[in-house]
Every structure is written in structure tokens, then in C-alpha cells.
PDB file of C-alpha atoms in Angstrom:
ATOM      1  CA  VAL X  16      13.494   8.748   3.793  1.00  0.00           C
ATOM      2  CA  GLN X  17      11.139   9.788   0.963  1.00  0.00           C
ATOM      3  CA  LEU X  18       8.084   7.819  -0.244  1.00  0.00           C
ATOM      4  CA  VAL X  19       5.871   9.157  -3.050  1.00  0.00           C
ATOM      5  CA  GLU X  20       2.847   7.418  -3.799  1.00  0.00           C
ATOM      6  CA  SER X  21       0.493   7.403  -7.270  1.00  0.00           C
ATOM      7  CA  GLY X  22      -2.044   5.784  -8.974  1.00  0.00           C
ATOM      8  CA  GLY X  23      -5.180   6.739  -6.995  1.00  0.00           C
ATOM      9  CA  GLY X  24      -8.402   7.914  -8.494  1.00  0.00           C
ATOM     10  CA  LEU X  25     -12.054   7.325  -8.907  1.00  0.00           C
ATOM     11  CA  VAL X  26     -13.245   3.779  -9.889  1.00  0.00           C
ATOM     12  CA  GLN X  27     -16.535   2.173  -9.965  1.00  0.00           C
ATOM     13  CA  PRO X  28     -17.333  -0.741  -7.454  1.00  0.00           C
ATOM     14  CA  GLY X  29     -15.910  -3.925  -8.984  1.00  0.00           C
ATOM     15  CA  GLY X  30     -13.252  -1.995 -10.873  1.00  0.00           C
ATOM     16  CA  SER X  31      -9.378  -2.010 -10.413  1.00  0.00           C
ATOM     17  CA  LEU X  32      -6.487   0.365  -9.563  1.00  0.00           C
ATOM     18  CA  ARG X  33      -2.747  -0.103  -9.396  1.00  0.00           C
ATOM     19  CA  LEU X  34      -1.096   2.041  -6.925  1.00  0.00           C
ATOM     20  CA  SER X  35       2.743   2.860  -6.962  1.00  0.00           C
ATOM     21  CA  CYS X  36       5.228   3.882  -4.183  1.00  0.00           C
ATOM     22  CA  ALA X  37       8.583   5.709  -5.321  1.00  0.00           C
ATOM     23  CA  ALA X  38      11.233   5.261  -2.547  1.00  0.00           C
ATOM     24  CA  SER X  39      14.615   7.048  -2.093  1.00  0.00           C
ATOM     25  CA  GLY X  40      16.990   7.958   0.715  1.00  0.00           C
ATOM     26  CA  PHE X  41      17.511   4.504   2.036  1.00  0.00           C
ATOM     27  CA  THR X  42      18.543   1.013   1.110  1.00  0.00           C
ATOM     28  CA  PHE X  43      15.290   0.056  -0.543  1.00  0.00           C
ATOM     29  CA  SER X  44      16.242  -3.549  -1.208  1.00  0.00           C
ATOM     30  CA  SER X  45      17.072  -3.892   2.540  1.00  0.00           C
ATOM     31  CA  GLN X  46      13.709  -2.871   4.028  1.00  0.00           C
ATOM     32  CA  ASP X  47      10.307  -4.837   4.437  1.00  0.00           C
ATOM     33  CA  MET X  48       7.736  -2.494   2.931  1.00  0.00           C
ATOM     34  CA  THR X  49       4.053  -1.926   3.781  1.00  0.00           C
ATOM     35  CA  TRP X  50       0.888  -0.444   2.358  1.00  0.00           C
ATOM     36  CA  ILE X  51      -1.414   1.292   4.855  1.00  0.00           C
ATOM     37  CA  ARG X  52      -4.787   3.413   4.446  1.00  0.00           C
ATOM     38  CA  ALA X  53      -6.436   5.773   6.548  1.00  0.00           C
ATOM     39  CA  ALA X  54     -10.178   7.349   6.317  1.00  0.00           C
ATOM     40  CA  PRO X  55     -10.874  10.890   7.374  1.00  0.00           C
ATOM     41  CA  ASP X  56     -10.387  11.325  11.140  1.00  0.00           C
ATOM     42  CA  ALA X  57      -9.292   7.803  11.639  1.00  0.00           C
ATOM     43  CA  GLY X  58      -6.070   6.044  12.324  1.00  0.00           C
ATOM     44  CA  HIS X  59      -3.934   4.336   9.769  1.00  0.00           C
ATOM     45  CA  GLU X  60      -5.102   0.552   8.990  1.00  0.00           C
ATOM     46  CA  TRP X  61      -2.566  -1.895   7.761  1.00  0.00           C
ATOM     47  CA  VAL X  62      -3.445  -3.104   4.206  1.00  0.00           C
ATOM     48  CA  ALA X  63      -0.499  -5.279   3.192  1.00  0.00           C
ATOM     49  CA  SER X  64       3.356  -6.080   3.587  1.00  0.00           C
ATOM     50  CA  ILE X  65       6.052  -7.455   1.584  1.00  0.00           C
ATOM     51  CA  SER X  66       9.434  -8.791   2.682  1.00  0.00           C
ATOM     52  CA  SER X  67      12.516  -7.133   1.621  1.00  0.00           C
ATOM     53  CA  ASP X  68      13.344  -9.525  -1.442  1.00  0.00           C
ATOM     54  CA  GLY X  69       9.751  -9.729  -2.290  1.00  0.00           C
ATOM     55  CA  THR X  70       9.128 -13.375  -1.552  1.00  0.00           C
ATOM     56  CA  GLY X  71       6.874 -13.056   1.405  1.00  0.00           C
ATOM     57  CA  THR X  72       3.751 -11.203   1.385  1.00  0.00           C
ATOM     58  CA  TRP X  73       1.137 -10.825   4.059  1.00  0.00           C
ATOM     59  CA  TYR X  74      -2.398  -9.185   3.934  1.00  0.00           C
ATOM     60  CA  SER X  75      -5.248  -7.830   5.977  1.00  0.00           C
ATOM     61  CA  SER X  76      -8.333  -9.908   6.299  1.00  0.00           C
ATOM     62  CA  SER X  77     -10.392  -7.334   4.500  1.00  0.00           C
ATOM     63  CA  VAL X  78      -8.236  -7.307   1.246  1.00  0.00           C
ATOM     64  CA  LYS X  79      -6.716 -10.801   1.087  1.00  0.00           C
ATOM     65  CA  GLY X  80      -7.828 -12.422  -2.489  1.00  0.00           C
ATOM     66  CA  ARG X  81      -8.426  -9.050  -4.234  1.00  0.00           C
ATOM     67  CA  PHE X  82      -5.087  -6.969  -3.389  1.00  0.00           C
ATOM     68  CA  THR X  83      -1.809  -8.008  -4.634  1.00  0.00           C
ATOM     69  CA  ILE X  84       1.532  -6.208  -3.222  1.00  0.00           C
ATOM     70  CA  SER X  85       4.689  -6.489  -5.286  1.00  0.00           C
ATOM     71  CA  ARG X  86       8.073  -4.499  -5.498  1.00  0.00           C
ATOM     72  CA  ASP X  87      10.764  -3.938  -7.893  1.00  0.00           C
ATOM     73  CA  ASN X  88      14.039  -3.448  -6.100  1.00  0.00           C
ATOM     74  CA  ALA X  89      16.054  -2.490  -9.204  1.00  0.00           C
ATOM     75  CA  LYS X  90      13.749   0.281  -9.567  1.00  0.00           C
ATOM     76  CA  ASN X  91      13.016   1.068  -5.915  1.00  0.00           C
ATOM     77  CA  THR X  92       9.156   0.871  -6.409  1.00  0.00           C
ATOM     78  CA  MET X  93       6.648  -0.765  -4.738  1.00  0.00           C
ATOM     79  CA  SER X  94       3.070  -1.611  -6.095  1.00  0.00           C
ATOM     80  CA  LEU X  95      -0.524  -2.506  -4.793  1.00  0.00           C
ATOM     81  CA  GLN X  96      -2.811  -4.018  -7.476  1.00  0.00           C
ATOM     82  CA  MET X  97      -6.191  -3.488  -6.348  1.00  0.00           C
ATOM     83  CA  ASN X  98      -9.000  -5.641  -7.896  1.00  0.00           C
ATOM     84  CA  SER X  99     -12.946  -6.053  -7.065  1.00  0.00           C
ATOM     85  CA  LEU X 100     -12.617  -2.737  -5.322  1.00  0.00           C
ATOM     86  CA  LYS X 101     -15.613  -1.968  -2.820  1.00  0.00           C
ATOM     87  CA  ALA X 102     -16.966   1.387  -1.539  1.00  0.00           C
ATOM     88  CA  GLU X 103     -15.279   0.613   1.739  1.00  0.00           C
ATOM     89  CA  ASP X 104     -11.770   0.630   0.211  1.00  0.00           C
ATOM     90  CA  SER X 105     -12.226   4.501  -0.307  1.00  0.00           C
ATOM     91  CA  ARG X 106      -9.464   5.623   1.768  1.00  0.00           C
ATOM     92  CA  LEU X 107      -6.166   7.642   1.502  1.00  0.00           C
ATOM     93  CA  TYR X 108      -3.516   4.822   0.950  1.00  0.00           C
ATOM     94  CA  TYR X 109       0.275   5.417   1.943  1.00  0.00           C
ATOM     95  CA  CYS X 110       3.560   3.547   1.785  1.00  0.00           C
ATOM     96  CA  ALA X 111       5.403   2.844   4.918  1.00  0.00           C
ATOM     97  CA  THR X 112       8.788   1.369   5.754  1.00  0.00           C
ATOM     98  CA  SER X 113       9.202  -1.933   7.765  1.00  0.00           C
ATOM     99  CA  GLY X 114       6.669  -5.068   8.004  1.00  0.00           C
ATOM    100  CA  ARG X 115       3.259  -5.783   9.120  1.00  0.00           C
ATOM    101  CA  LYS X 116       4.051  -5.624  12.775  1.00  0.00           C
ATOM    102  CA  ASP X 117       6.590  -2.671  12.826  1.00  0.00           C
ATOM    103  CA  TRP X 118       5.526  -0.406   9.947  1.00  0.00           C
ATOM    104  CA  SER X 119       6.549   3.358  10.305  1.00  0.00           C
ATOM    105  CA  TYR X 120       4.604   5.973   8.482  1.00  0.00           C
ATOM    106  CA  ARG X 121       7.119   8.608   7.166  1.00  0.00           C
ATOM    107  CA  GLY X 122       4.721  11.536   6.276  1.00  0.00           C
ATOM    108  CA  SER X 123       4.216  11.067   2.906  1.00  0.00           C
ATOM    109  CA  LYS X 124       1.117  12.452   1.044  1.00  0.00           C
ATOM    110  CA  GLY X 125      -0.539   9.461   0.244  1.00  0.00           C
ATOM    111  CA  THR X 126      -2.835   8.794  -2.783  1.00  0.00           C
ATOM    112  CA  GLN X 127      -6.508   8.877  -2.628  1.00  0.00           C
ATOM    113  CA  VAL X 128      -8.736   5.882  -3.749  1.00  0.00           C
ATOM    114  CA  THR X 129     -12.512   6.586  -4.241  1.00  0.00           C
ATOM    115  CA  VAL X 130     -14.759   3.677  -5.071  1.00  0.00           C
ATOM    116  CA  SER X 131     -18.315   4.984  -6.137  1.00  0.00           C
ATOM    117  CA  SER X 132     -20.830   4.458  -8.888  1.00  0.00           C
TER     118      SER X 132
END
């Protein structure tokens, strides 16, 4: 399993970013997928999940209404559109396999999101 995140950066409060996750080494279209995030010296926090066919999506209460998870099974990619970003969204973001209750972090490097004026 290989997961590579991209799209992070520095953005002002209220701004937007779109994160991407490129997957390989497994049957992506058969796997629920998840975004998680972590602050320095803190554990991983679940952000959002999407079903294998993309018809089901779930969000943590902290991002619901602001973030949108999506996937393209033809390209083996998953995305996270983040709008109305807040300072507390500043985290290292990772993609993970499986869904909201059983996600598995696969050791990817993540992509840093920093929200600051």
C-alpha cells in the first residue's frame, strides 16, 4: 500500500485548499478511504471518510459543512476540498485506508496545512 498526499500549504483564515491523495498497491475501488490529521505531539484525528463507490460520505463535527471528500476510482485518487479554513485546521493531513470506525494509517508523509494571517 502506498499513499501520497499533496496540496497543502499556507492559507489565510477563511481561505480554501484542495488536498489530494494518490493511491497504489491495492484495489483502490474496493476500499473505503479516510482523511485524518494530526497536530505536533498529538494523535491522529479522524476528519472524513468516503465509501468505496463514493456514494457515502461522513464528516467529523469540526469540519462538517466546510470540507468535502471525494474520490476518482478511475484515477486511484481521493480529494479533500477545504473551505472556510480556520486556524485550528492547521494540521498535518494524511490519507488512510478503510472507513470512519476502522481506518488504518499506512505511514505516509502527509501534507501540511497552515492557516494563518
